[in-house]
Amino acid sequence: QVQLVESGGGLVQAGGSLRLSCAASGRIFSLNVMAWYRQAPGKQRELVADITYGGRTNYADSVKGRFIISRDNAKNIVYLQMNSLKPEDTAVYYCNADLVDRDLARLRSWGQGTQVTVSS
């Protein structure tokens, strides 16, 4: 089994910053693309940012210039640094990993989610 555990969510005022972390553990052979998604009430889950093993990044237009995704391959951790937060960033943030487990099965795993609330 593979587990993704997020941390770092919370309540912050508009203009503030938060840093999310997601640690992957379990029967992992390789972690490929890691990503952050978010889902606001009444809306579909959307991609926020993703990062390849080699460090190539991709961002949603709504967060470009404000959010930074990074990863520590040695520790199997992905981070999301969120700056200049806006009320519209309020959502549950989910970590996602495209990986190969030790049975060489390709999986897509999700974390349990962490709430980010930005007050105006």
PDB file of N, CA and C in Angstrom, residues 6-14 16-21 36 67 80 82 85-87 89-93 112-120:
ATOM      1  N   GLU A   6      -0.958  14.714   3.821  1.00  0.00           N
ATOM      2  CA  GLU A   6      -0.759  16.157   3.674  1.00  0.00           C
ATOM      3  C   GLU A   6      -0.731  16.836   5.038  1.00  0.00           C
ATOM      4  N   SER A   7      -0.080  17.983   5.075  1.00  0.00           N
ATOM      5  CA  SER A   7      -0.069  18.817   6.268  1.00  0.00           C
ATOM      6  C   SER A   7       0.164  20.253   5.851  1.00  0.00           C
ATOM      7  N   GLY A   8      -0.140  21.173   6.770  1.00  0.00           N
ATOM      8  CA  GLY A   8       0.173  22.577   6.528  1.00  0.00           C
ATOM      9  C   GLY A   8      -1.005  23.468   6.197  1.00  0.00           C
ATOM     10  N   GLY A   9      -2.188  22.901   6.092  1.00  0.00           N
ATOM     11  CA  GLY A   9      -3.348  23.734   5.815  1.00  0.00           C
ATOM     12  C   GLY A   9      -3.725  24.567   7.023  1.00  0.00           C
ATOM     13  N   GLY A  10      -4.695  25.457   6.844  1.00  0.00           N
ATOM     14  CA  GLY A  10      -5.159  26.271   7.960  1.00  0.00           C
ATOM     15  C   GLY A  10      -5.880  27.501   7.488  1.00  0.00           C
ATOM     16  N   LEU A  11      -6.045  28.431   8.425  1.00  0.00           N
ATOM     17  CA  LEU A  11      -6.742  29.690   8.166  1.00  0.00           C
ATOM     18  C   LEU A  11      -5.710  30.809   8.069  1.00  0.00           C
ATOM     19  N   VAL A  12      -5.833  31.622   7.029  1.00  0.00           N
ATOM     20  CA  VAL A  12      -4.891  32.717   6.834  1.00  0.00           C
ATOM     21  C   VAL A  12      -5.640  33.903   6.240  1.00  0.00           C
ATOM     22  N   GLN A  13      -5.148  35.093   6.514  1.00  0.00           N
ATOM     23  CA  GLN A  13      -5.765  36.288   5.927  1.00  0.00           C
ATOM     24  C   GLN A  13      -5.317  36.472   4.490  1.00  0.00           C
ATOM     25  N   ALA A  14      -6.128  37.149   3.722  1.00  0.00           N
ATOM     26  CA  ALA A  14      -5.763  37.456   2.342  1.00  0.00           C
ATOM     27  C   ALA A  14      -4.424  38.175   2.310  1.00  0.00           C
ATOM     28  N   GLY A  16      -1.654  36.595   2.814  1.00  0.00           N
ATOM     29  CA  GLY A  16      -0.737  35.785   3.589  1.00  0.00           C
ATOM     30  C   GLY A  16      -0.190  34.599   2.815  1.00  0.00           C
ATOM     31  N   SER A  17       0.554  33.768   3.534  1.00  0.00           N
ATOM     32  CA  SER A  17       1.208  32.608   2.923  1.00  0.00           C
ATOM     33  C   SER A  17       0.972  31.353   3.754  1.00  0.00           C
ATOM     34  N   LEU A  18       0.995  30.235   3.072  1.00  0.00           N
ATOM     35  CA  LEU A  18       0.965  28.918   3.707  1.00  0.00           C
ATOM     36  C   LEU A  18       1.858  27.988   2.903  1.00  0.00           C
ATOM     37  N   ARG A  19       2.381  26.982   3.573  1.00  0.00           N
ATOM     38  CA  ARG A  19       3.171  25.966   2.891  1.00  0.00           C
ATOM     39  C   ARG A  19       2.564  24.606   3.188  1.00  0.00           C
ATOM     40  N   LEU A  20       2.152  23.921   2.148  1.00  0.00           N
ATOM     41  CA  LEU A  20       1.624  22.574   2.279  1.00  0.00           C
ATOM     42  C   LEU A  20       2.732  21.562   2.017  1.00  0.00           C
ATOM     43  N   SER A  21       2.644  20.450   2.715  1.00  0.00           N
ATOM     44  CA  SER A  21       3.577  19.346   2.508  1.00  0.00           C
ATOM     45  C   SER A  21       2.783  18.070   2.293  1.00  0.00           C
ATOM     46  N   TRP A  36      -0.611  18.822  -6.872  1.00  0.00           N
ATOM     47  CA  TRP A  36      -1.585  19.358  -5.934  1.00  0.00           C
ATOM     48  C   TRP A  36      -2.847  19.715  -6.712  1.00  0.00           C
ATOM     49  N   PHE A  67       2.133  30.736  -6.430  1.00  0.00           N
ATOM     50  CA  PHE A  67       2.401  29.423  -5.827  1.00  0.00           C
ATOM     51  C   PHE A  67       3.666  28.822  -6.422  1.00  0.00           C
ATOM     52  N   LEU A  80       3.967  22.701  -1.522  1.00  0.00           N
ATOM     53  CA  LEU A  80       3.299  23.771  -2.257  1.00  0.00           C
ATOM     54  C   LEU A  80       3.398  25.038  -1.404  1.00  0.00           C
ATOM     55  N   MET A  82       2.417  28.673  -0.982  1.00  0.00           N
ATOM     56  CA  MET A  82       1.327  29.519  -1.472  1.00  0.00           C
ATOM     57  C   MET A  82       1.498  30.921  -0.907  1.00  0.00           C
ATOM     58  N   LEU A  85      -2.089  34.890  -0.937  1.00  0.00           N
ATOM     59  CA  LEU A  85      -3.324  34.116  -0.976  1.00  0.00           C
ATOM     60  C   LEU A  85      -4.545  35.007  -1.096  1.00  0.00           C
ATOM     61  N   LYS A  86      -5.541  34.495  -1.816  1.00  0.00           N
ATOM     62  CA  LYS A  86      -6.782  35.211  -2.051  1.00  0.00           C
ATOM     63  C   LYS A  86      -7.949  34.391  -1.502  1.00  0.00           C
ATOM     64  N   PRO A  87      -9.058  35.025  -1.185  1.00  0.00           N
ATOM     65  CA  PRO A  87     -10.222  34.245  -0.715  1.00  0.00           C
ATOM     66  C   PRO A  87     -10.638  33.148  -1.689  1.00  0.00           C
ATOM     67  N   ASP A  89      -8.814  31.211  -3.197  1.00  0.00           N
ATOM     68  CA  ASP A  89      -7.945  30.036  -3.040  1.00  0.00           C
ATOM     69  C   ASP A  89      -8.488  29.077  -1.979  1.00  0.00           C
ATOM     70  N   THR A  90      -9.528  29.485  -1.281  1.00  0.00           N
ATOM     71  CA  THR A  90     -10.124  28.629  -0.261  1.00  0.00           C
ATOM     72  C   THR A  90     -10.639  27.343  -0.876  1.00  0.00           C
ATOM     73  N   ALA A  91     -10.181  26.225  -0.333  1.00  0.00           N
ATOM     74  CA  ALA A  91     -10.539  24.908  -0.876  1.00  0.00           C
ATOM     75  C   ALA A  91      -9.901  23.829  -0.017  1.00  0.00           C
ATOM     76  N   VAL A  92     -10.294  22.599  -0.273  1.00  0.00           N
ATOM     77  CA  VAL A  92      -9.557  21.455   0.241  1.00  0.00           C
ATOM     78  C   VAL A  92      -8.486  21.123  -0.793  1.00  0.00           C
ATOM     79  N   TYR A  93      -7.255  21.043  -0.341  1.00  0.00           N
ATOM     80  CA  TYR A  93      -6.124  20.769  -1.222  1.00  0.00           C
ATOM     81  C   TYR A  93      -5.719  19.303  -1.077  1.00  0.00           C
ATOM     82  N   GLN A 112      -5.587  12.548   1.783  1.00  0.00           N
ATOM     83  CA  GLN A 112      -6.913  12.724   2.374  1.00  0.00           C
ATOM     84  C   GLN A 112      -7.411  14.161   2.260  1.00  0.00           C
ATOM     85  N   GLY A 113      -6.523  15.071   1.928  1.00  0.00           N
ATOM     86  CA  GLY A 113      -6.911  16.467   1.770  1.00  0.00           C
ATOM     87  C   GLY A 113      -6.622  17.291   3.012  1.00  0.00           C
ATOM     88  N   THR A 114      -6.326  18.560   2.784  1.00  0.00           N
ATOM     89  CA  THR A 114      -6.107  19.498   3.875  1.00  0.00           C
ATOM     90  C   THR A 114      -6.830  20.806   3.535  1.00  0.00           C
ATOM     91  N   GLN A 115      -7.532  21.356   4.512  1.00  0.00           N
ATOM     92  CA  GLN A 115      -8.347  22.542   4.282  1.00  0.00           C
ATOM     93  C   GLN A 115      -7.482  23.801   4.314  1.00  0.00           C
ATOM     94  N   VAL A 116      -7.661  24.641   3.317  1.00  0.00           N
ATOM     95  CA  VAL A 116      -7.049  25.971   3.281  1.00  0.00           C
ATOM     96  C   VAL A 116      -8.188  26.984   3.212  1.00  0.00           C
ATOM     97  N   THR A 117      -8.212  27.882   4.179  1.00  0.00           N
ATOM     98  CA  THR A 117      -9.239  28.915   4.213  1.00  0.00           C
ATOM     99  C   THR A 117      -8.569  30.278   4.236  1.00  0.00           C
ATOM    100  N   VAL A 118      -8.942  31.129   3.293  1.00  0.00           N
ATOM    101  CA  VAL A 118      -8.370  32.470   3.201  1.00  0.00           C
ATOM    102  C   VAL A 118      -9.475  33.470   3.483  1.00  0.00           C
ATOM    103  N   SER A 119      -9.294  34.243   4.533  1.00  0.00           N
ATOM    104  CA  SER A 119     -10.311  35.228   4.910  1.00  0.00           C
ATOM    105  C   SER A 119      -9.998  36.577   4.267  1.00  0.00           C
ATOM    106  N   SER A 120     -11.054  37.306   3.962  1.00  0.00           N
ATOM    107  CA  SER A 120     -10.869  38.617   3.310  1.00  0.00           C
ATOM    108  C   SER A 120     -10.748  39.741   4.321  1.00  0.00           C
TER     109      SER A 120
END
